[in-house]
Amino acid sequence: DTVLRLVEHLPADRVRGIVGPWSHQYPDRGLPPGPAIGFLQETRRWWDHWLKDKDTGVMSEPLLRAWVNDPVPPATSYDVMPGRWVGDTDRPSRNVAWSERPLGTDTGPVLVRSPQHTGVDAGRFFPFGNASDLPPDQREEDGRSVCFDSDVLHERVEILGRPRLRLRLDSATPRANVIARLCDVAPDGSSTLVTRGVLNLLSRHGRDRVAEWTPGTYEDVEFELTGIGYAFPPGHRIRIAVSDAYWPWVWPHGERGELTVLPADSALLLPVREIGDEPEIGFEEPEQAPPLPVTYDAPAEPRPERLITYDVAKGEWTLEVDPNYGGSRTYPDGLRYEERARETYRIRHDDPLSARAVSEWHIRLRRGDDWDAEIMARTELQATAADFVMESRIEARANGETVAKRAWHRTTPRTSG
């Protein structure tokens, strides 16, 4: 989203943008998903132009070079993302036109009341290329949402930009969230997440003000989904799935509510890109310096990266996340670095005030037998109807002895959440 906004709002003679399919890593590293590009060469072209007045040709490139994903079956990791590079010389692009698709015609009011654990299949907020980072098949999440499907597509529909969703709705409570997921539904029913967006209805008139909803009244709200390049193939359907919960990405409001949507007065707006003659987009092969000879040791007790459990009797869902920092590594100078972390999110399917989030982190650095430093930190967040409540503690050790220790208790009013 940042790159798209920069190329839209900065002077065209001062900016160029590249958006690829990569995880939260540099584009030359080759970590999933690829393809990797010669990112170091691209940055050098940019800085040589602006700092050395060299004609590197970088300003002759399209204003935006963007990757458009080809359709893929849902998976939590891809080695290489299929697709193609496209180039736009202006933003908004003359190659992109808005296509408005009503959610329904003769459909009456639709009730949206999602279980509170809707969102456990959201994937990682910052994917790093790990095996469980990306969202799995969205069929279970779709079942916890209200879905509006297009007719079967007869031709390829390619989008590039930030889709928008306009809803005419009523909220049964003064505070509520609305979440939309755009999915690609294959003929076998599998559902691949394409992009998503969230609106806190308190901020529907702008983030600089809080406006509670008056239950029993309908309003039109509109919000953006995250920017994306994606191609829906013939034979598939375009799905917009609407929910009022998305845990743990979105903290629930304190009161259990529901939304009533009027599909005939609501629409999905897609930035459809015309498929035609394209400028040839190419990058050099990745180049990197030789890596340091670091020795990696696997963790003594490997854990799943993401583990979802359900306590049937309590109706409680638990998501445990190991950010995959387990194990240790030893550097050429003898420095040994160890890191362990776990994030735990709990919520009951029918109670927004049951939400709990715990983050635990342990970092240890040592060299030889005479230098050993450790940091241990833990934070737990929960909420009442009126406040967020946070408990935190941290402890520092040197050579096994505690040298600093502190605990915090913070209560923050829920003015906008």
Coordinates of C-alpha atoms in Angstrom, one line a residue:
D1 CA 0.0 0.0 0.0
T2 CA 2.8 2.4 0.8
V3 CA 4.4 2.0 -2.6
L4 CA 1.1 2.6 -4.4
R5 CA 0.4 5.7 -2.4
L6 CA 3.9 7.1 -3.0
V7 CA 3.7 6.7 -6.8
E8 CA 0.2 8.2 -6.8
H9 CA 1.0 11.3 -4.8
L10 CA 4.6 12.2 -5.3
P11 CA 5.8 14.0 -8.5
A12 CA 6.4 11.5 -11.3
D13 CA 9.9 12.8 -11.9
R14 CA 10.9 12.0 -8.3
V15 CA 9.6 8.5 -7.7
R16 CA 9.6 4.9 -9.1
G17 CA 7.9 2.0 -7.5
I18 CA 8.5 -1.8 -7.4
V19 CA 6.0 -4.2 -5.8
G20 CA 6.7 -7.9 -5.9
P21 CA 5.3 -11.1 -4.4
W22 CA 7.9 -11.4 -1.6
S23 CA 7.6 -12.1 2.1
H24 CA 8.9 -9.6 4.7
Q25 CA 12.4 -10.0 3.3
Y26 CA 14.7 -8.3 0.8
P27 CA 13.7 -9.2 -2.8
D28 CA 17.2 -10.6 -3.6
R29 CA 17.3 -13.2 -0.9
G30 CA 15.3 -15.8 -2.7
L31 CA 13.2 -16.8 0.3
P32 CA 9.7 -18.0 -0.4
P33 CA 7.9 -16.9 -2.3
G34 CA 10.0 -15.9 -5.3
P35 CA 10.9 -15.0 -7.9
A36 CA 13.9 -13.1 -6.6
I37 CA 15.3 -10.1 -8.5
G38 CA 18.6 -8.1 -8.6
F39 CA 17.4 -5.7 -5.9
L40 CA 20.9 -4.5 -5.0
Q41 CA 21.5 -3.5 -8.7
E42 CA 18.2 -1.7 -8.7
T43 CA 19.0 0.3 -5.6
R44 CA 22.4 1.2 -7.0
R45 CA 20.9 2.4 -10.2
W46 CA 18.6 4.7 -8.1
W47 CA 21.3 6.1 -5.9
D48 CA 23.8 6.6 -8.7
H49 CA 21.2 8.6 -10.6
W50 CA 20.3 10.9 -7.7
L51 CA 23.7 11.1 -5.8
K52 CA 26.2 10.8 -8.7
D53 CA 24.2 12.3 -11.6
K54 CA 24.8 9.2 -13.6
D55 CA 22.4 8.3 -16.4
T56 CA 21.5 4.8 -15.2
G57 CA 18.1 4.6 -17.1
V58 CA 16.2 4.1 -13.9
M59 CA 14.0 7.1 -14.6
S60 CA 13.1 5.6 -18.0
E61 CA 11.5 2.7 -16.2
P62 CA 7.7 2.7 -15.8
L63 CA 6.4 4.7 -12.8
L64 CA 5.2 1.4 -11.3
R65 CA 6.5 -2.1 -11.9
A66 CA 4.2 -4.6 -10.2
W67 CA 3.8 -8.3 -10.0
V68 CA 0.4 -9.8 -10.8
N69 CA -0.1 -13.2 -9.2
D70 CA -1.5 -16.0 -11.4
P71 CA -4.2 -18.0 -9.6
V72 CA -2.9 -20.6 -7.2
P73 CA -4.5 -23.3 -5.0
P74 CA -4.5 -22.2 -1.3
A75 CA -1.3 -23.1 0.5
T76 CA 0.6 -21.7 3.5
S77 CA 3.9 -21.4 1.5
Y78 CA 4.9 -21.2 -2.1
D79 CA 8.5 -21.6 -3.3
V80 CA 7.8 -19.4 -6.3
M81 CA 4.6 -17.4 -7.0
P82 CA 3.5 -17.8 -10.6
G83 CA 2.6 -14.6 -12.4
R84 CA 4.0 -11.8 -14.5
W85 CA 5.5 -8.3 -14.3
V86 CA 3.5 -5.3 -15.6
G87 CA 4.4 -1.7 -16.0
D88 CA 2.3 1.4 -15.6
T89 CA 3.6 4.8 -16.7
D90 CA 1.0 6.8 -14.7
R91 CA -1.0 6.5 -11.5
P92 CA -3.9 6.1 -11.4
S93 CA -3.1 3.9 -14.3
R94 CA -4.9 4.5 -17.6
N95 CA -4.8 0.7 -17.9
V96 CA -7.1 0.2 -14.8
A97 CA -10.8 0.9 -14.7
W98 CA -13.2 0.4 -11.8
S99 CA -15.7 -2.4 -12.1
E100 CA -18.6 -2.2 -9.7
R101 CA -20.2 -5.5 -8.8
P102 CA -23.4 -5.4 -6.7
L103 CA -23.5 -8.0 -3.9
G104 CA -27.1 -8.9 -4.7
T105 CA -30.2 -7.8 -6.6
D106 CA -33.3 -9.4 -5.2
T107 CA -31.6 -10.4 -1.9
G108 CA -33.2 -9.2 1.3
P109 CA -31.4 -8.1 4.5
V110 CA -28.5 -10.4 5.5
L111 CA -27.4 -11.0 9.1
V112 CA -23.6 -11.0 9.8
R113 CA -22.8 -12.5 13.2
S114 CA -19.5 -14.3 13.1
P115 CA -18.0 -16.5 15.8
Q116 CA -15.3 -14.7 17.7
H117 CA -12.6 -17.0 16.5
T118 CA -13.2 -16.0 12.9
G119 CA -9.6 -15.1 11.7
V120 CA -7.6 -18.0 13.1
D121 CA -6.8 -18.9 9.5
A122 CA -5.6 -15.4 8.7
G123 CA -1.9 -16.4 8.5
R124 CA 1.0 -14.4 9.9
F125 CA 0.7 -10.6 9.9
F126 CA 4.3 -10.3 8.6
P127 CA 5.1 -13.4 6.5
F128 CA 8.8 -14.2 6.6
G129 CA 8.9 -17.1 4.2
N130 CA 8.2 -19.8 6.8
A131 CA 6.2 -23.0 6.1
S132 CA 3.0 -21.9 7.9
D133 CA 3.0 -18.1 7.3
L134 CA 0.4 -17.7 4.6
P135 CA -3.4 -18.2 4.9
P136 CA -4.6 -21.8 4.3
D137 CA -7.7 -22.7 2.4
Q138 CA -10.4 -20.2 3.4
R139 CA -13.4 -22.5 3.4
E140 CA -13.6 -22.7 7.2
E141 CA -13.3 -18.9 7.4
D142 CA -15.9 -18.5 4.7
G143 CA -18.2 -20.7 6.7
R144 CA -17.9 -18.3 9.6
S145 CA -18.7 -15.4 7.4
V146 CA -21.4 -14.2 5.0
C147 CA -20.3 -14.8 1.4
F148 CA -21.3 -13.1 -1.8
D149 CA -20.1 -14.9 -5.0
S150 CA -20.0 -13.8 -8.5
D151 CA -21.2 -15.9 -11.4
V152 CA -18.7 -18.3 -12.9
L153 CA -16.1 -16.2 -14.8
H154 CA -16.0 -16.7 -18.6
E155 CA -12.7 -14.8 -19.1
R156 CA -9.6 -13.8 -17.1
V157 CA -10.2 -10.9 -14.7
E158 CA -6.9 -9.2 -13.7
I159 CA -6.9 -6.6 -10.9
L160 CA -4.1 -4.3 -9.7
G161 CA -4.6 -1.8 -6.9
R162 CA -6.8 -1.4 -3.8
P163 CA -10.2 -3.0 -4.1
R164 CA -13.0 -1.2 -2.2
L165 CA -16.2 -2.5 -0.6
R166 CA -19.3 -0.3 -0.2
L167 CA -21.9 -1.6 2.3
R168 CA -25.3 -0.4 3.3
L169 CA -25.6 -1.7 6.8
D170 CA -27.0 -1.4 10.4
S171 CA -25.2 -2.3 13.5
A172 CA -27.0 -3.7 16.6
T173 CA -24.4 -2.1 18.9
P174 CA -22.8 1.4 19.0
R175 CA -19.3 -0.2 18.4
A176 CA -18.5 -2.8 15.8
N177 CA -16.0 -3.9 13.2
V178 CA -16.6 -5.1 9.7
I179 CA -14.0 -7.2 7.9
A180 CA -14.0 -8.2 4.2
R181 CA -11.9 -10.9 2.5
L182 CA -11.6 -11.1 -1.3
C183 CA -11.2 -14.8 -2.3
D184 CA -10.7 -16.8 -5.5
V185 CA -13.0 -19.8 -5.4
A186 CA -12.1 -22.7 -7.7
P187 CA -14.5 -25.2 -9.2
D188 CA -13.7 -27.7 -6.4
G189 CA -14.8 -25.2 -3.8
S190 CA -11.3 -24.3 -2.5
S191 CA -10.9 -20.7 -1.5
T192 CA -7.7 -18.8 -1.9
L193 CA -7.3 -15.5 0.0
V194 CA -6.5 -12.7 -2.4
T195 CA -6.7 -9.6 -0.1
R196 CA -8.7 -8.2 2.8
G197 CA -9.6 -5.0 4.6
V198 CA -11.0 -3.9 8.0
L199 CA -13.2 -1.0 9.1
N200 CA -13.8 0.0 12.7
L201 CA -17.2 1.5 12.4
L202 CA -16.3 4.1 15.1
S203 CA -13.8 5.5 12.5
R204 CA -16.2 5.4 9.5
H205 CA -16.1 9.2 9.2
G206 CA -12.3 9.4 9.5
R207 CA -9.6 8.3 11.9
D208 CA -9.5 11.7 13.5
R209 CA -12.8 11.3 15.2
V210 CA -14.9 8.7 17.1
A211 CA -18.6 8.3 16.0
E212 CA -20.7 5.6 17.7
W213 CA -23.4 3.9 15.6
T214 CA -27.1 4.5 16.3
P215 CA -28.6 1.0 16.3
G216 CA -31.7 0.8 14.1
T217 CA -30.3 3.1 11.4
Y218 CA -28.8 2.2 8.0
E219 CA -25.7 4.0 6.7
D220 CA -23.4 3.6 3.7
V221 CA -19.8 2.8 4.6
E222 CA -16.9 2.3 2.2
F223 CA -13.4 1.0 2.9
E224 CA -10.3 -0.2 1.1
L225 CA -8.8 -3.6 1.0
T226 CA -5.0 -4.1 0.9
G227 CA -3.4 -3.4 -2.5
I228 CA -2.9 -6.5 -4.7
G229 CA -2.2 -7.7 -8.2
Y230 CA -4.1 -10.9 -9.0
A231 CA -5.6 -12.7 -11.9
F232 CA -8.9 -14.6 -11.5
P233 CA -9.1 -17.3 -14.2
P234 CA -12.1 -18.5 -16.3
G235 CA -14.2 -21.1 -14.5
H236 CA -13.6 -19.6 -11.0
R237 CA -15.8 -17.3 -8.9
I238 CA -14.9 -14.0 -7.1
R239 CA -16.0 -14.1 -3.5
I240 CA -16.3 -11.3 -1.0
A241 CA -16.7 -12.7 2.5
V242 CA -18.0 -10.4 5.2
S243 CA -17.6 -10.9 9.0
D244 CA -17.7 -8.8 12.2
A245 CA -14.8 -10.6 13.8
Y246 CA -11.2 -11.3 12.8
W247 CA -9.2 -12.6 15.8
P248 CA -6.3 -12.2 16.6
W249 CA -5.6 -9.6 13.9
V250 CA -8.5 -7.3 15.1
W251 CA -9.3 -7.0 18.8
P252 CA -13.0 -7.3 19.3
H253 CA -15.2 -4.6 20.8
G254 CA -16.5 -5.3 24.3
E255 CA -20.1 -6.0 23.3
R256 CA -21.3 -9.0 21.2
G257 CA -23.2 -7.5 18.3
E258 CA -24.3 -8.2 14.8
L259 CA -24.6 -6.4 11.4
T260 CA -27.4 -6.3 9.0
V261 CA -26.3 -5.8 5.4
L262 CA -28.5 -4.8 2.4
P263 CA -26.8 -6.6 -0.5
A264 CA -28.8 -4.8 -3.2
D265 CA -27.4 -1.5 -2.0
S266 CA -23.9 -2.8 -1.5
A267 CA -21.1 -3.4 -4.0
L268 CA -17.6 -4.6 -4.5
L269 CA -15.4 -2.2 -6.6
L270 CA -12.5 -3.9 -8.4
P271 CA -9.5 -2.1 -10.1
V272 CA -9.6 -4.2 -13.2
R273 CA -6.5 -4.0 -15.4
E274 CA -6.9 -4.2 -19.1
I275 CA -4.8 -7.0 -20.6
G276 CA -3.0 -5.8 -23.6
D277 CA 0.4 -4.8 -25.0
E278 CA 2.9 -4.5 -22.1
P279 CA 6.3 -2.9 -21.8
E280 CA 8.9 -5.6 -21.3
I281 CA 9.8 -5.7 -17.6
G282 CA 13.1 -7.4 -16.6
F283 CA 15.5 -7.4 -13.7
E284 CA 19.1 -8.6 -13.3
E285 CA 19.8 -11.8 -11.5
P286 CA 20.2 -11.5 -7.7
E287 CA 23.6 -10.7 -6.4
Q288 CA 24.8 -11.0 -2.8
A289 CA 28.0 -10.9 -0.8
P290 CA 29.2 -14.3 0.4
P291 CA 27.4 -15.1 3.7
L292 CA 29.3 -15.3 7.0
P293 CA 30.2 -18.8 8.0
V294 CA 27.5 -19.1 10.7
T295 CA 26.8 -22.4 12.4
Y296 CA 23.1 -23.1 13.1
D297 CA 21.8 -25.5 15.7
A298 CA 18.2 -26.7 15.7
P299 CA 16.1 -26.2 18.8
A300 CA 16.2 -29.0 21.4
E301 CA 12.5 -29.3 21.4
P302 CA 11.0 -28.2 18.0
R303 CA 7.5 -26.9 18.1
P304 CA 4.8 -26.3 15.4
E305 CA 5.1 -22.8 13.9
R306 CA 1.3 -22.4 14.2
L307 CA -0.9 -24.6 16.3
I308 CA -4.7 -24.2 16.6
T309 CA -6.6 -26.1 19.4
Y310 CA -10.2 -26.1 20.4
D311 CA -11.5 -26.9 23.9
V312 CA -15.0 -28.2 23.1
A313 CA -16.3 -28.0 26.6
K314 CA -15.2 -24.4 27.1
G315 CA -15.8 -23.3 23.5
E316 CA -12.3 -21.8 23.6
W317 CA -10.0 -21.5 20.7
T318 CA -6.2 -21.2 21.2
L319 CA -3.7 -20.1 18.6
E320 CA 0.0 -20.7 19.5
V321 CA 2.6 -19.1 17.3
D322 CA 6.3 -19.9 17.4
P323 CA 7.9 -17.2 15.3
N324 CA 10.5 -19.8 14.3
Y325 CA 13.4 -18.2 16.2
G326 CA 14.1 -21.4 18.1
G327 CA 17.6 -22.9 18.2
S328 CA 20.9 -21.0 18.2
R329 CA 23.6 -19.7 15.9
T330 CA 27.3 -19.2 16.4
Y331 CA 29.2 -16.5 14.6
P332 CA 32.9 -16.7 13.4
D333 CA 34.0 -14.6 16.4
G334 CA 32.6 -17.1 18.9
L335 CA 29.4 -15.1 19.7
R336 CA 26.5 -17.5 20.4
Y337 CA 23.0 -16.2 19.9
E338 CA 19.9 -18.0 21.2
E339 CA 16.3 -16.9 20.9
R340 CA 13.0 -18.5 22.0
A341 CA 9.6 -16.9 21.5
R342 CA 5.9 -17.9 21.8
E343 CA 2.7 -15.9 21.1
T344 CA -0.5 -17.3 22.5
Y345 CA -4.0 -16.0 21.6
R346 CA -7.2 -17.3 23.2
I347 CA -10.8 -16.5 22.7
R348 CA -14.2 -18.2 23.3
H349 CA -16.4 -18.3 20.2
D350 CA -19.3 -16.4 21.9
D351 CA -17.6 -13.9 24.2
P352 CA -15.5 -11.0 22.9
L353 CA -14.3 -10.2 26.5
S354 CA -12.6 -13.6 26.7
A355 CA -9.8 -12.4 24.3
R356 CA -6.3 -12.9 25.7
A357 CA -2.9 -12.3 24.0
V358 CA 0.4 -13.3 25.5
S359 CA 3.9 -12.7 24.1
E360 CA 6.9 -14.4 25.7
W361 CA 10.5 -13.8 24.5
H362 CA 13.9 -15.0 25.6
I363 CA 17.2 -13.8 24.1
R364 CA 20.6 -15.0 25.2
L365 CA 24.1 -13.9 24.0
R366 CA 27.3 -15.5 25.2
R367 CA 30.9 -15.8 24.3
G368 CA 33.3 -18.2 26.0
D369 CA 32.9 -18.9 29.7
D370 CA 33.1 -15.4 31.1
W371 CA 30.4 -13.4 29.2
D372 CA 26.7 -14.4 29.3
A373 CA 23.8 -12.0 28.9
E374 CA 20.0 -12.8 28.9
I375 CA 16.8 -10.9 28.5
M376 CA 13.4 -12.4 29.4
A377 CA 10.2 -10.6 28.6
R378 CA 6.5 -11.4 28.9
T379 CA 3.4 -9.3 28.1
E380 CA -0.3 -10.2 28.5
L381 CA -3.1 -8.1 27.1
Q382 CA -6.8 -8.5 27.9
A383 CA -9.8 -6.1 28.0
T384 CA -12.9 -5.3 30.0
A385 CA -15.9 -3.5 28.4
A386 CA -14.3 -0.2 29.4
D387 CA -10.5 -0.7 29.4
F388 CA -7.5 -2.5 27.9
V389 CA -5.5 -4.1 30.6
M390 CA -1.8 -4.9 30.1
E391 CA 0.6 -6.8 32.4
S392 CA 4.3 -6.8 31.5
R393 CA 7.5 -7.9 33.1
I394 CA 11.2 -8.0 32.0
E395 CA 14.3 -9.5 33.6
A396 CA 17.9 -9.1 32.6
R397 CA 20.7 -11.5 33.7
A398 CA 24.5 -11.3 33.5
N399 CA 26.4 -14.5 33.9
G400 CA 23.3 -16.1 35.5
E401 CA 22.7 -13.4 38.0
T402 CA 19.6 -11.1 37.8
V403 CA 20.9 -7.5 37.4
A404 CA 17.5 -5.8 36.5
K405 CA 13.9 -6.6 36.9
R406 CA 10.7 -4.6 36.4
A407 CA 7.0 -5.1 36.1
W408 CA 4.2 -2.9 34.7
H409 CA 0.5 -2.7 35.0
R410 CA -1.3 -0.5 32.5
T411 CA -5.0 0.3 32.1
T412 CA -6.0 2.2 28.9
P413 CA -9.6 3.4 28.3
R414 CA -11.2 1.9 25.2
T415 CA -12.1 5.2 23.6
S416 CA -12.0 3.9 20.0
G417 CA -11.8 0.1 20.5

